[in-house]
């Protein structure tokens, strides 16, 4: 489990980028739900934490593909592949992310450090 | 409707075909495309694909497991249309009678007169164009780009990153001035110059010079009106695009600068819609037909065009959103939304243009009408949202 931040420091409607490798974005939706996905868009090197959060979806800040935070599924091009999702746990008012062990769907040209 | 034919197998055609299925159309769906390729994405052709960072497979627009039940007819062009009988004639001599038609034939790069057949002179619109240009850039030393629109500026940046000496010739006061306005265009121009592009603005090209090599003529430079000769191994002509509507002449479908459409993509002929770079939709805010030649234009309008076709024109389209444009040049993510020509002021509200990281807001009186971001992705997104959700004002 990766500690993200105290629950109180991530207000609703906001996102936080965790500098792990590859980076993870944690979202607090307007309805009060918490979600974590890989921060890097599956199309190109954009940070989804910089995107636009609406309901349970985040819109990529570059080319506006939308990802469902619950499933990682993408709605329309240019992105084609889903983004990897992670589990979120809140314990003692601290947000933790349980990183997925599925392989990430990083965009072409972006690699995890230490791997080809 | 039993048969719908989409003419043009690229972004607008694919997205409209998908939207037809999403909106419940169950009949036969034929997509005709002049290029032999399955739909692919064009923006990387002047950026990462030209640079060699990504390959052909990365350009595919279709999802792996996707099956919208499309009959593809690729490598054939529509050559004519009879709007009364709804017969489309094709370049392979066959024809097709259909019920509904989606015109999505896009645009073609405008060429420079008297350069036909000259080796070393390129335009960039298709995958084949990009392959040809990339092959030449690999061995070339000097590139001259004619035209400072988005494609010209992107090719200049990519070639510079590949190590070529690059000169960009622009007839207006600065590249991109037509879109982002003069002040900000000059700021972006300075960033190009910082990164090694030689810019010549306010200059007209009179000819592309050539020498005979191995039995054919090959470009060796560009001559300007004032007599200056710019030597070049490769010349890229980026002087805009013309809508692919020649096949519609005499068809009864009304044409202007593109296929003239109403606010929902309906053409002058019922049962025929047009979408994407070939289509000039009526823009109520501007009170004129307006052709949008940007990616998100096709994406936002595909579902509207499909609804118009399926409803017989009774679907009420949502008001058009201001055009959002993106471009990558060097390390700069450039994002723009709105209309700079409506503004009377432009102010930098974040960062400093000299650092290549800033956000500028264009205003008419106090009302923001456009926003430019250079490497300000997060802040720009917030502004874009604000402009997209602002009530449209009649102009
Ligand atoms: C190099 C390049 C870089 C770009 N970069 C950006 C960018 O960074 N940002 C941005 O917003 N936009 C960019 N664009 C613009 C964007 O790609 C277009 O807006 C988009 O491709 C429009 O899609 P379309 O389907 O309407 O037309 P097109 O993509 O032009 O497709 C039309 C298709 O129809 C086919 N066709 C034409 N005539 C016929 C016929 N008679 N019969 C059958 N088929 C026919 C053509 O062969 C073509 O495949 C770029 C374009 C290019 C060329
Ligand atoms: S980088 Fe996210 S859609 Fe292109």
Coordinates of C-alpha atoms and ligand atoms in Angstrom, one line a residue:
Chain A
X1 CA 0.0 0.0 0.0
X2 CA 1.2 3.4 -0.9
X3 CA 0.2 6.3 1.4
X4 CA -1.2 9.1 -0.8
X5 CA -2.3 11.9 1.6
X6 CA -4.6 12.7 4.5
X7 CA -8.2 12.5 3.3
X8 CA -8.7 16.2 4.4
X9 CA -6.1 17.5 2.0
X10 CA -7.8 16.1 -1.1
X11 CA -11.1 18.0 -1.4
X12 CA -13.9 16.8 -3.7
X13 CA -13.4 17.7 -7.3
X14 CA -9.6 17.5 -6.9
X15 CA -6.9 15.2 -8.1
X16 CA -3.4 14.3 -6.8
X17 CA -0.5 12.8 -8.6
X18 CA 1.7 10.3 -6.8
X19 CA 5.3 10.3 -8.0
X20 CA 5.7 6.6 -8.1
X21 CA 6.8 4.8 -11.3
X22 CA 4.7 4.9 -13.4
X23 CA 2.9 7.8 -11.6
X24 CA -0.6 7.3 -10.2
X25 CA -3.5 9.8 -10.1
X26 CA -6.0 9.8 -7.2
X27 CA -9.3 11.5 -7.7
X28 CA -11.9 12.6 -5.2
X29 CA -15.2 13.0 -7.1
X30 CA -17.9 15.5 -6.4
X31 CA -20.0 12.7 -5.0
X32 CA -17.3 11.9 -2.5
X33 CA -15.9 8.7 -4.1
X34 CA -12.1 8.0 -4.3
X35 CA -10.5 6.4 -7.3
X36 CA -6.9 5.7 -8.5
X37 CA -5.7 5.1 -12.0
X38 CA -2.4 5.4 -13.8
X39 CA -1.7 9.1 -14.2
X40 CA -0.3 8.8 -17.8
X41 CA -2.9 8.8 -20.6
X42 CA -2.8 5.7 -22.8
X43 CA -2.6 7.9 -25.9
X44 CA 0.3 10.2 -25.3
X45 CA 2.3 11.5 -22.4
X46 CA -0.3 13.6 -20.6
X47 CA -1.0 13.7 -16.9
X48 CA -4.6 12.7 -16.2
X49 CA -4.5 14.4 -12.8
X50 CA -4.3 17.6 -14.9
X51 CA -7.5 16.6 -16.7
X52 CA -11.1 17.5 -16.2
X53 CA -13.0 15.5 -13.6
X54 CA -16.7 15.1 -14.2
X55 CA -18.8 12.6 -12.4
X56 CA -16.9 9.3 -12.5
X57 CA -14.9 10.3 -15.6
X58 CA -11.7 12.2 -16.3
X59 CA -11.2 13.9 -19.6
X60 CA -7.6 13.9 -20.8
X61 CA -6.3 17.5 -20.8
X62 CA -4.6 17.1 -24.3
X63 CA -7.0 15.4 -26.7
X64 CA -10.1 14.9 -24.6
X65 CA -10.5 11.2 -24.6
X66 CA -12.5 10.3 -21.4
X67 CA -11.7 7.5 -19.0
X68 CA -14.1 5.9 -16.6
X69 CA -12.5 6.0 -13.2
X70 CA -14.3 2.8 -12.1
X71 CA -13.2 0.6 -15.0
X72 CA -10.5 2.5 -16.8
X73 CA -12.4 2.2 -20.1
X74 CA -12.0 5.0 -22.7
X75 CA -15.0 6.5 -24.5
X76 CA -13.6 7.7 -27.9
X77 CA -10.3 8.2 -29.7
X78 CA -7.6 9.3 -29.9
X79 CA -6.9 7.0 -26.9
X80 CA -7.8 3.4 -27.6
X81 CA -6.7 1.4 -24.6
X82 CA -8.1 1.5 -21.1
X83 CA -6.0 3.0 -18.3
X84 CA -5.0 0.7 -15.5
X85 CA -7.0 1.1 -12.3
X86 CA -5.8 0.7 -8.7
X87 CA -7.6 0.1 -5.5
X88 CA -8.1 2.9 -2.9
X89 CA -8.2 2.3 0.8
X90 CA -8.9 4.9 3.5
X91 CA -7.6 4.1 7.0
X92 CA -7.5 6.5 9.9
X93 CA -8.4 9.3 7.5
X94 CA -5.4 8.7 5.3
X95 CA -5.8 7.7 1.6
X96 CA -3.8 4.7 0.5
X97 CA -3.4 3.2 -3.0
X98 CA -3.0 -0.6 -3.5
X99 CA -1.2 -0.7 -6.8
X100 CA -2.5 -3.1 -9.4
X101 CA -0.2 -6.0 -10.5
X102 CA -1.7 -5.9 -14.0
X103 CA 0.7 -4.5 -16.7
X104 CA 0.2 -0.8 -17.3
X105 CA -1.1 0.5 -20.7
X106 CA 1.5 3.2 -21.2
X107 CA 1.6 5.3 -24.4
X108 CA 4.2 4.6 -27.1
X109 CA 7.5 6.0 -26.2
X110 CA 6.8 6.0 -22.4
X111 CA 8.4 3.3 -20.3
X112 CA 8.6 2.4 -16.7
X113 CA 12.1 3.2 -15.4
X114 CA 14.4 0.4 -15.3
X115 CA 12.5 -1.5 -18.0
X116 CA 13.0 -1.5 -21.7
Chain B
X1 CA -33.1 3.5 -44.1
X2 CA -31.6 0.2 -45.3
X3 CA -28.2 1.3 -46.7
X4 CA -26.0 4.1 -45.5
X5 CA -22.8 4.9 -47.3
X6 CA -20.0 6.9 -45.7
X7 CA -17.7 8.4 -48.2
X8 CA -14.2 9.0 -46.7
X9 CA -12.6 6.4 -44.4
X10 CA -10.8 8.7 -41.9
X11 CA -11.5 10.3 -38.6
X12 CA -14.9 11.9 -39.5
X13 CA -16.1 8.9 -41.5
X14 CA -15.2 6.3 -38.8
X15 CA -16.6 8.3 -35.9
X16 CA -19.9 8.9 -37.8
X17 CA -20.2 5.3 -38.8
X18 CA -19.7 4.3 -35.1
X19 CA -22.2 7.0 -34.0
X20 CA -24.8 5.5 -36.4
X21 CA -24.4 2.1 -34.8
X22 CA -24.5 3.7 -31.3
X23 CA -27.7 5.5 -32.2
X24 CA -29.3 2.3 -33.2
X25 CA -28.9 2.1 -37.0
X26 CA -29.0 -1.6 -37.9
X27 CA -29.0 -1.5 -41.7
X28 CA -26.1 -2.0 -44.2
X29 CA -23.2 0.3 -43.6
X30 CA -20.7 0.8 -46.4
X31 CA -17.5 2.9 -46.0
X32 CA -15.7 4.0 -49.1
X33 CA -12.1 5.3 -48.8
X34 CA -9.7 6.4 -51.5
X35 CA -6.7 5.5 -49.5
X36 CA -5.9 1.8 -49.2
X37 CA -5.3 2.2 -45.4
X38 CA -7.7 1.5 -42.6
X39 CA -8.6 4.8 -40.8
X40 CA -5.5 6.3 -39.2
X41 CA -4.8 9.4 -37.2
X42 CA -3.2 12.3 -39.0
X43 CA -1.8 14.6 -36.3
X44 CA 1.2 12.5 -35.5
X45 CA 2.2 12.6 -39.2
X46 CA 4.0 15.9 -38.7
X47 CA 5.1 15.1 -35.1
X48 CA 6.1 11.8 -33.5
X49 CA 5.6 9.7 -36.7
X50 CA 7.7 12.0 -38.8
X51 CA 10.3 12.0 -36.0
X52 CA 10.3 8.2 -36.0
X53 CA 9.2 7.9 -32.3
X54 CA 6.1 6.0 -33.2
X55 CA 5.2 3.6 -36.0
X56 CA 2.3 2.9 -38.4
X57 CA 0.5 0.6 -36.0
X58 CA 0.3 3.4 -33.4
X59 CA -1.7 5.5 -35.8
X60 CA -4.7 3.2 -36.1
X61 CA -8.0 4.8 -35.1
X62 CA -9.9 1.6 -34.7
X63 CA -9.9 -0.4 -31.4
X64 CA -8.6 -3.9 -31.6
X65 CA -11.7 -5.9 -31.0
X66 CA -14.0 -3.3 -32.6
X67 CA -16.8 -4.5 -35.0
X68 CA -19.3 -1.9 -36.0
X69 CA -20.4 -4.2 -38.9
X70 CA -18.9 -2.0 -41.6
X71 CA -18.4 -3.1 -45.2
X72 CA -15.1 -1.5 -46.1
X73 CA -14.4 -0.5 -49.7
X74 CA -10.8 0.8 -49.5
X75 CA -8.6 1.9 -52.4
X76 CA -11.6 3.2 -54.4
X77 CA -12.8 6.8 -54.6
X78 CA -16.2 8.1 -55.2
X79 CA -16.1 9.9 -58.5
X80 CA -19.7 11.2 -58.8
X81 CA -23.1 11.4 -57.1
X82 CA -26.6 11.6 -58.4
X83 CA -28.5 13.1 -55.5
X84 CA -31.9 12.2 -57.0
X85 CA -31.3 8.5 -57.6
X86 CA -28.8 8.3 -54.7
X87 CA -26.3 6.6 -56.9
X88 CA -22.6 6.9 -56.1
X89 CA -20.2 6.1 -58.8
X90 CA -16.8 4.7 -57.9
X91 CA -13.3 4.9 -59.5
X92 CA -13.4 1.1 -60.1
X93 CA -16.3 1.5 -62.6
X94 CA -18.9 0.2 -60.2
X95 CA -21.7 2.1 -58.6
X96 CA -23.8 1.9 -55.5
X97 CA -27.4 2.9 -54.8
X98 CA -28.0 3.9 -51.2
X99 CA -30.6 5.5 -48.9
X100 CA -28.4 7.8 -46.7
X101 CA -25.0 9.3 -47.4
X102 CA -22.4 10.7 -45.1
X103 CA -19.9 12.9 -46.9
X104 CA -16.6 12.8 -45.0
X105 CA -14.0 13.2 -47.7
X106 CA -11.8 15.7 -45.8
X107 CA -9.3 17.9 -47.4
X108 CA -6.2 17.7 -49.5
X109 CA -3.0 19.7 -49.2
X110 CA -2.9 22.7 -51.4
X111 CA 0.0 22.5 -53.8
X112 CA 2.3 25.2 -55.1
X113 CA 1.9 25.9 -58.9
X114 CA 4.8 24.8 -61.1
X115 CA 6.2 22.3 -58.6
X116 CA 4.3 19.2 -59.9
X117 CA 6.7 16.4 -60.6
X118 CA 9.6 18.1 -58.9
X119 CA 11.5 15.7 -56.7
X120 CA 12.3 16.9 -53.2
X121 CA 9.1 19.0 -52.9
X122 CA 6.5 17.6 -50.4
X123 CA 3.1 18.3 -49.0
X124 CA 1.9 16.4 -45.9
X125 CA -1.6 15.1 -45.6
X126 CA -1.5 11.3 -45.9
X127 CA 0.4 8.4 -44.4
X128 CA 2.1 7.9 -47.8
X129 CA 3.1 11.6 -47.8
X130 CA 4.6 11.1 -44.4
X131 CA 6.6 8.0 -45.3
X132 CA 8.0 9.8 -48.4
X133 CA 9.0 12.9 -46.4
X134 CA 10.5 10.9 -43.5
X135 CA 12.6 9.0 -45.9
X136 CA 14.0 12.2 -47.4
X137 CA 14.6 13.9 -44.1
X138 CA 16.8 11.1 -43.0
X139 CA 19.5 12.0 -45.5
X140 CA 18.9 15.7 -46.0
X141 CA 20.8 18.6 -44.4
X142 CA 18.7 21.6 -45.2
X143 CA 14.9 22.0 -45.2
X144 CA 12.9 25.0 -46.4
X145 CA 9.3 25.1 -45.2
X146 CA 6.9 27.3 -47.2
X147 CA 4.0 28.4 -45.1
X148 CA 3.7 29.0 -41.4
X149 CA 0.4 27.3 -40.5
X150 CA 0.2 24.5 -38.0
X151 CA 1.6 21.8 -40.3
X152 CA 4.4 24.0 -41.5
X153 CA 5.4 25.0 -38.0
X154 CA 5.2 21.4 -36.8
X155 CA 7.3 20.0 -39.6
X156 CA 9.9 22.8 -39.0
X157 CA 10.1 21.8 -35.4
X158 CA 10.3 18.1 -36.1
X159 CA 13.0 18.5 -38.7
X160 CA 15.0 20.7 -36.4
X161 CA 14.8 18.0 -33.7
X162 CA 16.1 15.6 -36.3
X163 CA 19.1 17.8 -36.8
X164 CA 18.3 19.5 -40.0
X165 CA 19.0 23.2 -40.7
X166 CA 15.5 24.6 -41.1
X167 CA 14.2 27.8 -42.7
X168 CA 10.5 28.7 -42.4
X169 CA 9.1 31.2 -44.9
X170 CA 5.8 32.8 -44.0
X171 CA 4.0 35.4 -46.2
X172 CA 2.2 36.9 -43.2
X173 CA 3.8 38.8 -40.3
X174 CA 4.4 35.6 -38.2
X175 CA 3.6 31.9 -38.3
X176 CA 0.2 31.0 -36.8
X177 CA -0.8 34.7 -36.7
X178 CA -4.1 33.9 -38.4
X179 CA -5.2 31.7 -35.5
X180 CA -3.5 33.0 -32.4
X181 CA -3.2 36.7 -33.4
X182 CA -0.1 38.7 -34.0
X183 CA 1.2 39.3 -30.5
X184 CA 1.1 35.7 -29.4
X185 CA 2.3 34.5 -32.8
X186 CA 5.4 36.6 -32.4
X187 CA 6.0 35.1 -28.9
X188 CA 5.7 31.6 -30.4
X189 CA 7.9 32.6 -33.3
X190 CA 10.6 33.7 -30.9
X191 CA 10.5 30.3 -29.2
X192 CA 11.1 28.6 -32.6
X193 CA 14.0 30.9 -33.3
X194 CA 15.5 30.1 -29.8
X195 CA 15.3 26.4 -30.9
X196 CA 17.2 27.1 -34.1
X197 CA 14.6 27.6 -36.8
X198 CA 15.4 30.5 -39.1
X199 CA 12.2 32.5 -39.7
X200 CA 11.6 34.7 -42.7
X201 CA 8.2 36.5 -42.3
X202 CA 6.5 38.8 -44.7
X203 CA 8.2 37.1 -47.6
X204 CA 6.7 35.7 -50.8
X205 CA 8.1 32.7 -52.6
X206 CA 8.4 33.3 -56.3
X207 CA 9.8 29.9 -57.3
X208 CA 11.2 26.6 -56.2
X209 CA 14.5 26.3 -58.0
X210 CA 15.7 22.9 -59.4
X211 CA 18.6 21.2 -61.0
X212 CA 18.6 18.1 -63.2
X213 CA 19.9 15.1 -61.5
X214 CA 19.9 11.5 -62.8
X215 CA 17.5 12.5 -65.6
X216 CA 14.9 14.2 -63.4
X217 CA 14.4 17.6 -61.9
X218 CA 15.2 17.9 -58.2
X219 CA 14.4 21.0 -56.0
X220 CA 17.6 22.7 -54.8
X221 CA 16.2 25.8 -53.2
X222 CA 13.5 28.5 -52.9
X223 CA 13.6 32.0 -54.3
X224 CA 11.9 34.9 -52.7
X225 CA 10.4 38.0 -54.2
X226 CA 13.3 40.1 -53.2
X227 CA 15.7 37.8 -55.0
X228 CA 17.0 35.9 -51.9
X229 CA 17.8 32.3 -52.7
X230 CA 17.5 29.8 -49.9
X231 CA 19.3 26.6 -50.7
X232 CA 17.4 23.4 -49.7
X233 CA 17.7 19.6 -50.0
X234 CA 14.0 19.2 -49.3
X235 CA 11.1 21.7 -49.6
X236 CA 7.9 21.2 -47.7
X237 CA 4.8 23.2 -48.9
X238 CA 2.4 23.9 -46.1
X239 CA 0.0 26.4 -47.5
X240 CA -3.3 25.1 -46.4
X241 CA -5.8 22.5 -47.5
X242 CA -8.7 22.4 -49.9
X243 CA -11.9 20.4 -49.3
X244 CA -12.3 17.2 -51.3
X245 CA -15.6 18.1 -53.0
X246 CA -14.7 17.9 -56.7
X247 CA -16.6 14.6 -57.0
X248 CA -19.8 16.4 -55.9
X249 CA -19.8 18.9 -58.6
X250 CA -23.1 18.8 -60.5
X251 CA -24.6 16.5 -57.9
X252 CA -27.2 18.9 -56.5
X253 CA -25.4 19.1 -53.2
X254 CA -24.7 22.7 -52.5
X255 CA -21.0 23.6 -52.3
X256 CA -19.1 26.7 -51.2
X257 CA -15.8 26.5 -49.3
X258 CA -16.7 22.9 -48.6
X259 CA -20.1 21.2 -48.5
X260 CA -22.6 23.7 -47.2
X261 CA -24.5 22.4 -44.2
X262 CA -27.0 23.5 -41.6
X263 CA -26.3 23.5 -37.9
X264 CA -26.7 19.8 -37.7
X265 CA -24.6 18.8 -40.7
X266 CA -27.6 18.4 -43.1
X267 CA -26.7 19.4 -46.7
X268 CA -29.0 21.0 -49.2
X269 CA -30.2 17.4 -50.1
X270 CA -32.3 15.5 -47.6
X271 CA -30.7 12.2 -46.5
X272 CA -27.2 13.5 -47.1
X273 CA -25.0 14.9 -44.3
X274 CA -21.4 16.1 -44.3
X275 CA -18.9 16.2 -41.5
X276 CA -15.2 16.9 -40.8
X277 CA -12.7 18.9 -42.8
X278 CA -14.8 18.8 -46.0
X279 CA -17.9 20.3 -44.4
X280 CA -18.8 24.0 -43.7
X281 CA -21.5 23.9 -41.1
X282 CA -23.7 27.0 -40.4
X283 CA -22.4 28.8 -37.4
X284 CA -25.2 30.8 -35.9
X285 CA -22.9 32.8 -33.6
X286 CA -20.9 34.0 -36.6
X287 CA -23.8 34.1 -39.0
X288 CA -21.9 32.3 -41.7
X289 CA -20.8 28.9 -42.9
X290 CA -17.6 27.9 -41.3
X291 CA -15.3 25.0 -42.1
X292 CA -13.3 23.7 -39.1
X293 CA -10.1 21.9 -40.0
X294 CA -9.2 20.5 -36.6
X295 CA -9.4 17.1 -35.0
X296 CA -12.0 18.0 -32.3
X297 CA -14.2 19.6 -34.9
X298 CA -14.7 16.2 -36.5
X299 CA -15.0 14.5 -33.2
X300 CA -17.7 16.8 -31.8
X301 CA -19.8 16.8 -34.9
X302 CA -19.8 13.1 -35.8
X303 CA -22.6 12.2 -33.4
X304 CA -24.6 15.3 -34.4
X305 CA -24.3 14.4 -38.1
X306 CA -25.4 10.8 -37.4
X307 CA -28.5 12.0 -35.5
X308 CA -29.4 14.4 -38.3
X309 CA -29.2 11.6 -40.8
X310 CA -31.2 9.1 -38.7
X311 CA -33.9 11.6 -37.7
X312 CA -34.4 13.0 -41.1
X313 CA -33.2 16.4 -39.9
X314 CA -35.5 16.8 -37.0
X315 CA -32.9 16.2 -34.3
X316 CA -32.0 19.5 -32.6
X317 CA -28.2 19.9 -32.4
X318 CA -26.5 21.3 -29.4
X319 CA -25.0 24.7 -30.1
X320 CA -21.5 24.4 -31.5
X321 CA -18.7 24.7 -29.0
X322 CA -15.8 27.0 -29.7
X323 CA -13.1 25.3 -31.7
X324 CA -10.3 23.7 -29.6
X325 CA -7.0 23.3 -31.3
X326 CA -3.8 21.6 -30.1
X327 CA -0.3 21.4 -31.6
X328 CA 3.0 20.0 -30.5
X329 CA 6.1 22.0 -31.6
X330 CA 9.5 21.1 -30.0
X331 CA 8.9 20.7 -26.3
X332 CA 5.9 23.0 -26.5
X333 CA 2.4 21.8 -26.0
X334 CA 0.4 24.5 -27.6
X335 CA -3.4 24.7 -26.9
X336 CA -5.8 27.2 -28.2
X337 CA -9.5 27.7 -28.0
X338 CA -11.8 30.5 -29.2
X339 CA -11.4 33.3 -31.7
X340 CA -8.5 35.7 -31.4
X341 CA -9.9 38.0 -34.1
X342 CA -12.8 38.9 -31.8
X343 CA -10.5 40.1 -29.0
X344 CA -9.4 43.7 -28.3
X345 CA -6.9 42.8 -25.7
X346 CA -4.6 39.8 -24.9
X347 CA -2.9 39.5 -21.6
X348 CA -0.4 36.9 -20.3
X349 CA -1.9 35.7 -17.0
X350 CA 0.5 33.0 -16.1
X351 CA 4.2 32.4 -16.8
X352 CA 6.4 34.2 -19.2
X353 CA 6.4 33.8 -23.0
X354 CA 10.2 33.9 -23.0
X355 CA 10.4 30.7 -21.0
X356 CA 8.1 28.8 -23.3
X357 CA 5.6 28.3 -20.6
X358 CA 2.6 30.7 -20.4
X359 CA -1.1 31.2 -20.6
X360 CA -2.7 34.2 -22.4
X361 CA -6.3 35.3 -22.2
X362 CA -8.0 37.2 -25.1
X363 CA -10.9 39.5 -24.2
X364 CA -13.5 41.5 -25.9
X365 CA -14.3 44.2 -23.3
X366 CA -14.3 42.0 -20.2
X367 CA -15.5 38.8 -21.8
X368 CA -12.9 36.1 -22.5
X369 CA -13.2 35.0 -26.1
X370 CA -10.0 32.9 -26.5
X371 CA -7.2 31.3 -24.5
X372 CA -3.8 30.2 -25.5
X373 CA -1.7 27.9 -23.4
X374 CA 1.9 26.9 -24.0
X375 CA 3.0 24.1 -21.6
X376 CA 0.2 25.1 -19.3
X377 CA -1.9 22.0 -19.7
X378 CA -3.7 22.0 -16.3
X379 CA -4.6 25.7 -16.3
X380 CA -5.6 25.7 -20.0
X381 CA -8.0 22.8 -19.3
X382 CA -9.8 24.9 -16.7
X383 CA -10.0 27.8 -19.1
X384 CA -11.2 25.6 -21.9
X385 CA -14.0 24.3 -19.8
X386 CA -15.0 27.8 -18.9
X387 CA -15.1 28.9 -22.5
X388 CA -16.9 25.8 -23.7
X389 CA -19.7 26.2 -21.1
X390 CA -20.2 30.0 -21.6
X391 CA -23.4 30.9 -23.3
X392 CA -22.8 31.5 -27.0
X393 CA -23.1 35.2 -28.0
X394 CA -24.4 36.2 -31.3
X395 CA -21.8 38.1 -33.1
Ligands
LIG1 C1 0.0 16.4 -40.8 C2 -1.3 16.8 -40.1 C3 -1.2 17.2 -38.8 C4 -2.4 17.6 -38.1 N1 -2.2 17.9 -36.8 C5 -3.4 18.3 -36.1 C6 -3.2 18.7 -34.8 O1 -2.2 18.7 -34.1 N2 -4.4 19.2 -34.1 C7 -5.6 19.2 -34.7 O2 -6.6 19.6 -34.1 N3 -5.7 18.8 -36.0 C8 -4.6 18.4 -36.7 N4 -4.8 18.0 -38.1 C9 -6.1 18.0 -38.7 C10 -6.9 16.7 -38.5 O3 -6.1 15.6 -38.8 C11 -8.1 16.8 -39.4 O4 -9.0 17.8 -38.9 C12 -8.8 15.4 -39.5 O5 -8.0 14.5 -40.1 C13 -10.1 15.6 -40.3 O6 -10.7 14.4 -40.5 P1 -11.6 14.1 -41.8 O7 -12.1 12.7 -41.6 O8 -12.7 15.1 -41.9 O9 -10.7 14.3 -43.1 P2 -9.4 13.5 -43.6 O10 -8.7 13.0 -42.4 O11 -8.8 14.4 -44.5 O12 -10.0 12.2 -44.3 C14 -10.7 12.2 -45.5 C15 -10.6 10.9 -46.1 O13 -11.4 10.8 -47.3 C16 -10.8 10.2 -48.3 N5 -11.4 10.7 -49.6 C17 -11.2 11.9 -50.2 N6 -11.9 12.0 -51.3 C18 -12.5 10.8 -51.5 C19 -13.4 10.3 -52.5 N7 -13.8 11.0 -53.5 N8 -13.8 9.0 -52.3 C20 -13.5 8.2 -51.2 N9 -12.6 8.7 -50.3 C21 -12.2 10.0 -50.4 C22 -9.3 10.7 -48.2 O14 -8.5 9.8 -48.9 C23 -9.2 10.6 -46.7 O15 -8.7 9.3 -46.3 C24 -3.6 17.6 -38.8 C25 -3.7 17.2 -40.1 C26 -2.5 16.8 -40.8 C27 -2.6 16.4 -42.2
LIG2 S1 -2.8 12.3 -24.6 FE1 -4.7 11.7 -23.7 S2 -6.0 11.7 -25.4 FE2 -4.1 12.2 -26.3

